[in-house]
Short mmCIF file of C-alpha atoms and ligand atoms in Angstrom, two decimals:
data_model
loop_
_atom_site.label_atom_id
_atom_site.label_comp_id
_atom_site.label_asym_id
_atom_site.label_seq_id
_atom_site.Cartn_x
_atom_site.Cartn_y
_atom_site.Cartn_z
CA MET A 888 -0.06 -0.04 -0.06
CA GLU A 889 1.14 3.53 -0.76
CA ALA A 890 1.93 5.58 2.31
CA PRO A 891 -0.53 8.39 2.88
CA GLN A 892 2.25 10.92 2.63
CA TYR A 893 2.78 10.41 -0.82
CA VAL A 894 -0.86 10.09 -1.89
CA ALA A 895 -1.30 13.51 0.06
CA ALA A 896 1.47 14.88 -1.98
CA ARG A 897 0.33 13.68 -5.30
CA VAL A 898 -3.62 15.15 -4.58
CA GLN A 899 -1.74 18.29 -3.70
CA GLN A 900 0.16 18.49 -6.88
CA ALA A 901 -2.86 17.58 -8.68
CA LEU A 902 -4.83 20.54 -7.18
CA ALA A 903 -1.97 22.77 -8.16
CA GLU A 904 -1.38 21.29 -11.96
CA ASP A 905 -4.55 20.44 -12.88
CA GLY A 906 -5.87 22.93 -15.51
CA ARG A 907 -9.39 22.94 -13.67
CA THR A 908 -8.01 24.23 -10.26
CA ASN A 909 -4.72 25.52 -10.40
CA GLU A 910 -4.88 25.97 -6.66
CA LEU A 911 -1.47 26.26 -4.76
CA GLY A 912 -2.63 26.79 -1.41
CA ILE A 913 -4.54 23.65 -0.51
CA ARG A 914 -3.56 21.73 2.83
CA VAL A 915 -4.18 18.22 2.21
CA ASP A 916 -4.49 15.43 5.13
CA ILE A 917 -4.87 11.85 5.10
CA ARG A 918 -5.95 9.85 8.22
CA GLY A 919 -6.89 6.06 7.40
CA ASP A 920 -9.20 6.16 4.33
CA GLN A 921 -10.32 9.88 4.89
CA LEU A 922 -8.71 12.72 3.01
CA PHE A 923 -9.09 16.33 4.38
CA LEU A 924 -8.85 19.60 1.99
CA ARG A 925 -8.31 22.91 4.14
CA GLY A 926 -7.69 26.15 2.98
CA GLN A 927 -9.32 29.29 1.42
CA VAL A 928 -10.68 30.10 -1.94
CA SER A 929 -13.00 32.78 -3.35
CA GLU A 930 -15.48 31.16 -5.01
CA ALA A 931 -17.89 28.42 -4.41
CA GLU A 932 -17.26 26.50 -7.93
CA GLN A 933 -13.21 26.33 -7.27
CA ARG A 934 -14.01 24.43 -3.99
CA THR A 935 -16.22 22.18 -5.90
CA ARG A 936 -13.50 21.64 -8.47
CA LEU A 937 -11.09 21.13 -5.97
CA GLY A 938 -13.12 18.67 -4.28
CA GLN A 939 -13.57 17.00 -7.67
CA VAL A 940 -10.29 16.68 -8.58
CA ALA A 941 -9.15 15.36 -5.34
CA HIS A 942 -11.58 12.80 -5.44
CA GLU A 943 -9.98 11.34 -8.79
CA THR A 944 -6.90 11.67 -7.92
CA ALA A 945 -7.32 9.35 -4.90
CA PRO A 946 -10.65 7.69 -5.76
CA GLU A 947 -10.31 5.10 -3.12
CA LEU A 948 -10.51 7.69 -0.17
CA HIS A 949 -13.44 9.41 1.15
CA VAL A 950 -12.81 13.30 0.45
CA HIS A 951 -13.91 15.83 3.34
CA ASN A 952 -13.92 18.95 1.57
CA GLU A 953 -13.15 22.04 4.51
CA ILE A 954 -12.04 24.68 2.30
CA ASN A 955 -13.56 27.85 3.37
CA ILE A 956 -14.73 30.59 1.03
CA VAL A 957 -13.57 34.00 1.63
CA ASP A 958 -16.41 36.40 0.07
CA ALA A 959 -14.67 39.57 -0.05
CA THR A 960 -17.52 42.09 -0.71
CA GLU A 961 -17.24 44.66 1.64
CA PRO A 962 -13.74 46.99 1.52
CA GLY A 963 -13.26 47.11 5.27
CA GLU A 964 -11.15 49.60 7.42
CA ASP A 965 -8.47 51.95 6.09
CA GLU A 966 -5.24 51.61 7.73
CA HIS A 967 -3.39 54.97 8.32
CA LEU A 968 0.30 54.61 8.15
CA ASP A 969 2.12 57.52 9.63
CA MET B 228 1.65 75.54 9.75
CA SER B 229 1.62 72.05 7.97
CA ILE B 230 -1.66 70.83 6.32
CA LEU B 231 -1.88 66.80 6.33
CA THR B 232 -3.26 65.20 3.39
CA ASP B 233 -3.45 61.52 2.96
CA LEU B 234 -2.58 59.66 0.12
CA ARG B 235 -5.45 56.77 -0.50
CA ILE B 236 -4.02 53.33 -1.58
CA ALA B 237 -6.47 50.73 -2.13
CA ALA B 238 -4.72 47.41 -2.65
CA VAL B 239 -5.51 43.69 -3.34
CA GLY B 240 -3.72 40.86 -4.78
CA ASP B 241 -4.45 37.17 -5.81
CA ILE B 242 -8.03 37.75 -7.19
CA HIS B 243 -7.58 34.81 -9.62
CA LEU B 244 -10.20 35.51 -11.89
CA GLY B 245 -11.39 32.61 -13.91
CA GLU B 246 -13.61 32.76 -16.96
CA ASP B 247 -16.51 32.09 -14.45
CA GLY B 248 -15.77 35.45 -12.70
CA ARG B 249 -16.92 37.68 -15.58
CA GLY B 250 -19.17 40.42 -14.32
CA HIS B 251 -18.63 39.53 -10.69
CA TYR B 252 -15.64 41.48 -9.57
CA ARG B 253 -16.33 44.65 -10.98
CA ARG B 254 -19.38 44.92 -8.58
CA ARG B 255 -16.94 44.74 -5.66
CA LEU B 256 -15.37 47.84 -6.91
CA GLU B 257 -18.41 50.10 -6.88
CA GLY B 258 -17.65 53.26 -4.92
CA ILE B 259 -13.78 52.49 -5.00
CA GLU B 260 -12.87 56.08 -6.06
CA GLU B 261 -14.81 57.52 -2.78
CA ARG B 262 -12.31 55.62 -0.66
CA ALA B 263 -9.47 55.78 -2.66
CA ASP B 264 -6.96 57.97 -5.06
CA VAL B 265 -5.64 55.02 -6.75
CA PHE B 266 -5.92 50.88 -7.13
CA MET B 267 -3.12 48.46 -6.70
CA LEU B 268 -3.05 45.06 -7.94
CA ALA B 269 -0.82 42.61 -6.51
CA GLY B 270 -0.14 39.98 -9.24
CA ASP B 271 -2.23 36.74 -9.86
CA LEU B 272 -4.96 38.25 -11.62
CA THR B 273 -5.97 34.99 -13.18
CA ARG B 274 -5.99 31.26 -12.49
CA HIS B 275 -4.21 29.80 -15.38
CA GLY B 276 -2.65 32.88 -17.04
CA THR B 277 -4.55 32.17 -20.08
CA LEU B 278 -5.72 35.04 -22.75
CA GLN B 279 -9.37 34.43 -21.92
CA GLU B 280 -8.82 34.84 -18.06
CA GLY B 281 -6.54 38.08 -18.88
CA LYS B 282 -9.60 39.50 -21.41
CA VAL B 283 -11.92 38.67 -18.31
CA VAL B 284 -9.49 40.65 -15.90
CA ALA B 285 -9.31 43.58 -18.34
CA ASP B 286 -12.75 43.76 -18.59
CA GLU B 287 -13.22 44.02 -14.78
CA LEU B 288 -10.72 46.89 -14.44
CA ARG B 289 -11.62 48.83 -17.65
CA ASP B 290 -11.92 52.41 -17.25
CA LEU B 291 -12.13 52.44 -13.27
CA PRO B 292 -12.78 56.03 -12.03
CA ILE B 293 -9.28 56.23 -10.46
CA PRO B 294 -6.01 55.23 -11.97
CA ALA B 295 -5.13 51.37 -11.48
CA VAL B 296 -1.54 50.00 -11.48
CA ALA B 297 -0.83 46.01 -11.65
CA VAL B 298 1.97 43.81 -11.49
CA LEU B 299 1.63 40.28 -12.53
CA GLY B 300 1.94 37.15 -10.61
CA ASN B 301 3.12 33.46 -11.20
CA HIS B 302 -0.51 32.35 -12.11
CA ASP B 303 -0.37 35.06 -14.83
CA TYR B 304 2.92 33.33 -16.41
CA HIS B 305 1.54 29.57 -16.32
CA SER B 306 0.51 30.06 -19.87
CA ASP B 307 3.52 31.80 -21.20
CA LEU B 308 1.24 34.59 -22.11
CA GLN B 309 2.11 36.97 -19.83
CA ASP B 310 2.97 39.71 -22.51
CA GLU B 311 -0.04 39.33 -24.24
CA ILE B 312 -2.27 39.74 -20.80
CA ALA B 313 -0.27 42.65 -19.79
CA GLU B 314 -1.19 44.14 -23.50
CA GLU B 315 -5.13 43.37 -22.72
CA LEU B 316 -4.68 45.00 -19.26
CA ARG B 317 -2.86 48.27 -20.75
CA ASP B 318 -5.58 48.19 -23.58
CA ALA B 319 -8.19 48.63 -20.60
CA GLY B 320 -6.41 51.46 -19.21
CA VAL B 321 -4.41 49.66 -16.30
CA ILE B 322 -0.75 50.61 -16.02
CA VAL B 323 1.16 47.18 -15.66
CA LEU B 324 4.67 47.44 -14.28
CA ASP B 325 7.40 44.87 -15.35
CA ASP B 326 10.26 45.95 -13.11
CA ASP B 327 9.88 49.78 -13.87
CA GLY B 328 8.06 52.56 -12.33
CA VAL B 329 5.57 55.19 -12.62
CA VAL B 330 4.27 58.69 -11.40
CA LEU B 331 0.62 59.32 -10.77
CA GLN B 332 -0.39 62.61 -9.91
CA CYS B 333 -2.84 62.46 -7.08
CA GLY B 334 -4.33 65.68 -6.66
CA GLU B 335 -1.59 67.82 -5.29
CA LYS B 336 0.92 64.80 -4.91
CA LYS B 337 2.92 62.80 -6.92
CA LEU B 338 2.92 59.02 -6.20
CA GLY B 339 5.79 57.13 -7.60
CA VAL B 340 5.07 53.36 -7.87
CA VAL B 341 7.98 50.76 -8.69
CA GLY B 342 7.35 46.98 -9.22
CA GLY B 343 7.13 43.89 -10.68
CA LYS B 344 6.13 40.19 -10.23
CA GLY B 345 9.42 39.54 -8.19
CA PHE B 346 10.70 36.14 -7.41
CA GLY B 347 11.91 33.68 -4.82
CA GLY B 348 15.17 32.44 -3.16
CA GLY B 349 14.56 32.69 0.52
CA PHE B 350 15.88 34.43 3.47
CA ALA B 351 19.05 35.75 4.54
CA GLY B 352 20.86 32.77 6.21
CA LYS B 353 18.24 30.05 4.70
CA CYS B 354 18.29 31.04 1.00
CA ALA B 355 19.53 29.81 -2.26
CA SER B 356 22.61 31.25 -3.67
CA GLU B 357 23.91 31.19 -7.22
CA PHE B 358 26.27 28.35 -6.84
CA GLY B 359 26.32 24.69 -8.51
CA GLU B 360 23.81 23.67 -10.99
CA ARG B 361 22.93 26.08 -13.76
CA GLU B 362 19.30 25.67 -12.71
CA ILE B 363 19.84 27.10 -9.22
CA LYS B 364 21.86 29.72 -10.68
CA ASN B 365 19.33 30.89 -12.95
CA PHE B 366 16.83 31.17 -10.26
CA VAL B 367 18.70 33.18 -7.99
CA ALA B 368 20.17 35.23 -11.10
CA HIS B 369 16.53 35.95 -11.72
CA THR B 370 15.65 37.28 -8.61
CA ARG B 371 19.05 39.55 -8.45
CA HIS B 372 18.46 40.95 -11.68
CA ILE B 373 14.75 42.12 -10.80
CA ALA B 374 16.07 43.45 -7.65
CA GLU B 375 18.64 45.10 -9.23
CA ALA B 376 16.14 46.92 -11.69
CA TRP B 377 13.86 48.04 -8.69
CA LYS B 378 16.70 49.57 -7.11
CA VAL B 379 17.28 51.61 -10.19
CA ALA B 380 13.80 52.56 -10.92
CA LEU B 381 13.28 53.78 -7.33
CA LYS B 382 16.28 55.67 -7.46
CA GLU B 383 15.36 57.53 -10.85
CA ILE B 384 11.78 58.43 -9.86
CA VAL B 385 10.93 61.47 -8.55
CA ALA B 386 8.01 61.87 -6.32
CA ASP B 387 6.41 62.63 -2.82
CA GLU B 388 5.71 59.18 -1.72
CA ARG B 389 7.04 56.09 -3.31
CA VAL B 390 5.52 52.54 -3.25
CA VAL B 391 6.59 49.39 -4.22
CA LEU B 392 4.38 46.81 -5.76
CA SER B 393 5.43 43.16 -5.69
CA HIS B 394 3.74 39.83 -6.01
CA TYR B 395 6.40 37.75 -3.94
CA SER B 396 7.46 38.86 -0.65
CA PRO B 397 10.43 40.77 0.31
CA ILE B 398 10.15 39.43 3.93
CA LYS B 399 9.50 36.39 5.85
CA GLU B 400 7.06 38.14 8.26
CA THR B 401 4.29 38.26 6.07
CA LEU B 402 4.57 34.74 5.19
CA GLU B 403 3.79 33.79 8.79
CA GLY B 404 1.06 31.01 8.36
CA GLU B 405 2.68 29.39 5.36
CA PRO B 406 4.62 26.32 5.74
CA PRO B 407 8.72 27.28 6.33
CA GLU B 408 9.85 24.63 3.87
CA ILE B 409 8.07 26.78 0.87
CA TYR B 410 9.30 30.11 2.17
CA PRO B 411 12.07 29.86 -0.90
CA PHE B 412 9.33 30.15 -3.27
CA LEU B 413 7.32 32.63 -1.74
CA GLY B 414 9.87 35.50 -1.53
CA SER B 415 13.25 36.86 -0.94
CA TYR B 416 15.00 39.02 0.71
CA LEU B 417 17.14 40.37 -2.20
CA LEU B 418 13.91 42.41 -3.00
CA ALA B 419 13.77 43.88 0.55
CA GLU B 420 17.39 44.73 0.21
CA ALA B 421 17.30 46.38 -2.98
CA VAL B 422 14.20 48.24 -1.70
CA ASP B 423 15.89 49.51 1.59
CA THR B 424 18.64 50.39 -0.35
CA ALA B 425 17.20 52.73 -2.67
CA GLY B 426 14.65 53.85 -0.30
CA ALA B 427 10.33 53.50 -0.31
CA ASP B 428 7.46 54.26 1.98
CA LEU B 429 5.52 51.04 1.97
CA ILE B 430 5.53 47.82 -0.27
CA PHE B 431 2.68 45.78 -1.18
CA HIS B 432 3.16 41.98 -2.03
CA GLY B 433 0.21 39.20 -2.36
CA HIS B 434 1.69 35.66 -3.35
CA ALA B 435 1.10 34.12 0.35
CA HIS B 436 -2.34 33.18 0.46
CA LYS B 437 -2.00 31.59 3.91
CA GLY B 438 0.42 34.36 5.06
CA SER B 439 0.01 37.47 7.48
CA ALA B 440 -0.87 41.04 6.95
CA LYS B 441 1.67 43.13 8.35
CA GLY B 442 5.77 43.31 8.46
CA MET B 443 8.48 45.49 7.96
CA THR B 444 11.79 45.28 6.02
CA PRO B 445 15.17 45.36 8.02
CA GLY B 446 15.61 49.02 7.03
CA GLY B 447 12.07 49.71 8.72
CA ILE B 448 9.71 50.08 5.40
CA ARG B 449 6.28 48.82 5.85
CA VAL B 450 5.46 45.77 4.17
CA ARG B 451 1.63 44.68 3.65
CA ASN B 452 0.44 41.49 2.67
CA VAL B 453 -2.77 42.31 0.49
CA ALA B 454 -3.30 38.51 -1.11
CA LEU B 455 -7.26 38.65 -1.17
CA PRO B 456 -7.50 35.64 1.07
CA VAL B 457 -5.18 37.18 3.80
CA LEU B 458 -7.65 40.50 3.50
CA GLY B 459 -10.70 38.40 3.59
CA ARG B 460 -12.35 41.85 1.74
CA ALA B 461 -12.28 43.16 -1.73
CA TYR B 462 -9.27 45.43 -1.16
CA GLY B 463 -7.58 47.06 1.74
CA VAL B 464 -7.35 50.77 1.83
CA TYR B 465 -3.98 52.25 2.89
CA CYS B 466 -3.44 56.03 3.67
CA LEU B 467 -0.14 57.49 3.29
CA GLU B 468 0.16 60.86 5.43
CA CYS B 469 1.71 63.28 3.28
CA GLU B 470 3.03 66.23 5.09
CA ASP B 471 3.07 69.57 2.96
CA GLY B 472 5.52 72.30 3.50
CA PHE B 473 5.21 75.40 5.72
FE1 LIG C 84 -1.75 33.66 -5.65
FE1 LIG C 85 1.20 33.39 -6.26
#
């Protein structure tokens, strides 16, 4: 059986290199037959695609897509630099 | 007596617009002219650096009511179409910096902006050096070349305030939150060294999605990581306090 570290590295590589996602900052953790995706993206579609690519890369694992959506609508408070 | 006028800079990096982002991003910029004098984009404007995505970004930024200055990021280089993407942006009225500078008139003030993509290599004491294989030497030489160009551009520019706009980070403080093992791919101290030597008032960068917001170069220049996931909002607004003469 392939060591979980190598599977996680392969999934992370796929998320970065697959043309559908090209997402570099996603953390991939594997515990037994469970795969966890964590990180932040700006759109729900991208989160779905990341889950899909992870599933295709490691179809034997159960994918938990825990990626957060940062919905950046409000400009927020100004910072004064003096 | 002195009059204080703020120069207000809206900044964000890593907006990563895909083709499905068309029409969405522009809405977030509504009213930006009431909050800021200039808009700066710190690279990674697209997802895969395709021309189609470049056109989406250009359309979303077209003819903004305030000047927009951008640099590209590694994602915008992914399809080897960085020059074409830059042209699309320029056609839309965005100033795209490529290791050079521009001076903008903001009210009474001249704002100088210098920058480009930047590159990696790591941070003092834990960095790659120009030694060994050609590939490593090329990697480090690329960053050195960029840092040198910024230094020259900063020295040449005549402005009241000078801001550096980069994609990669010049310091490691704003990378905190990223795994330390990948720091050499997130930035280089050579960028900070160049800016410290030539002088500037503020540095913006993106790229480190999981990094932290605030830091400072060894020379005391403020650094802000404006990657969208770090900001958690459409853009940040930074006010540089300018002191007028007596
Ligand atoms: Fe990015
Ligand atoms: Fe990046």
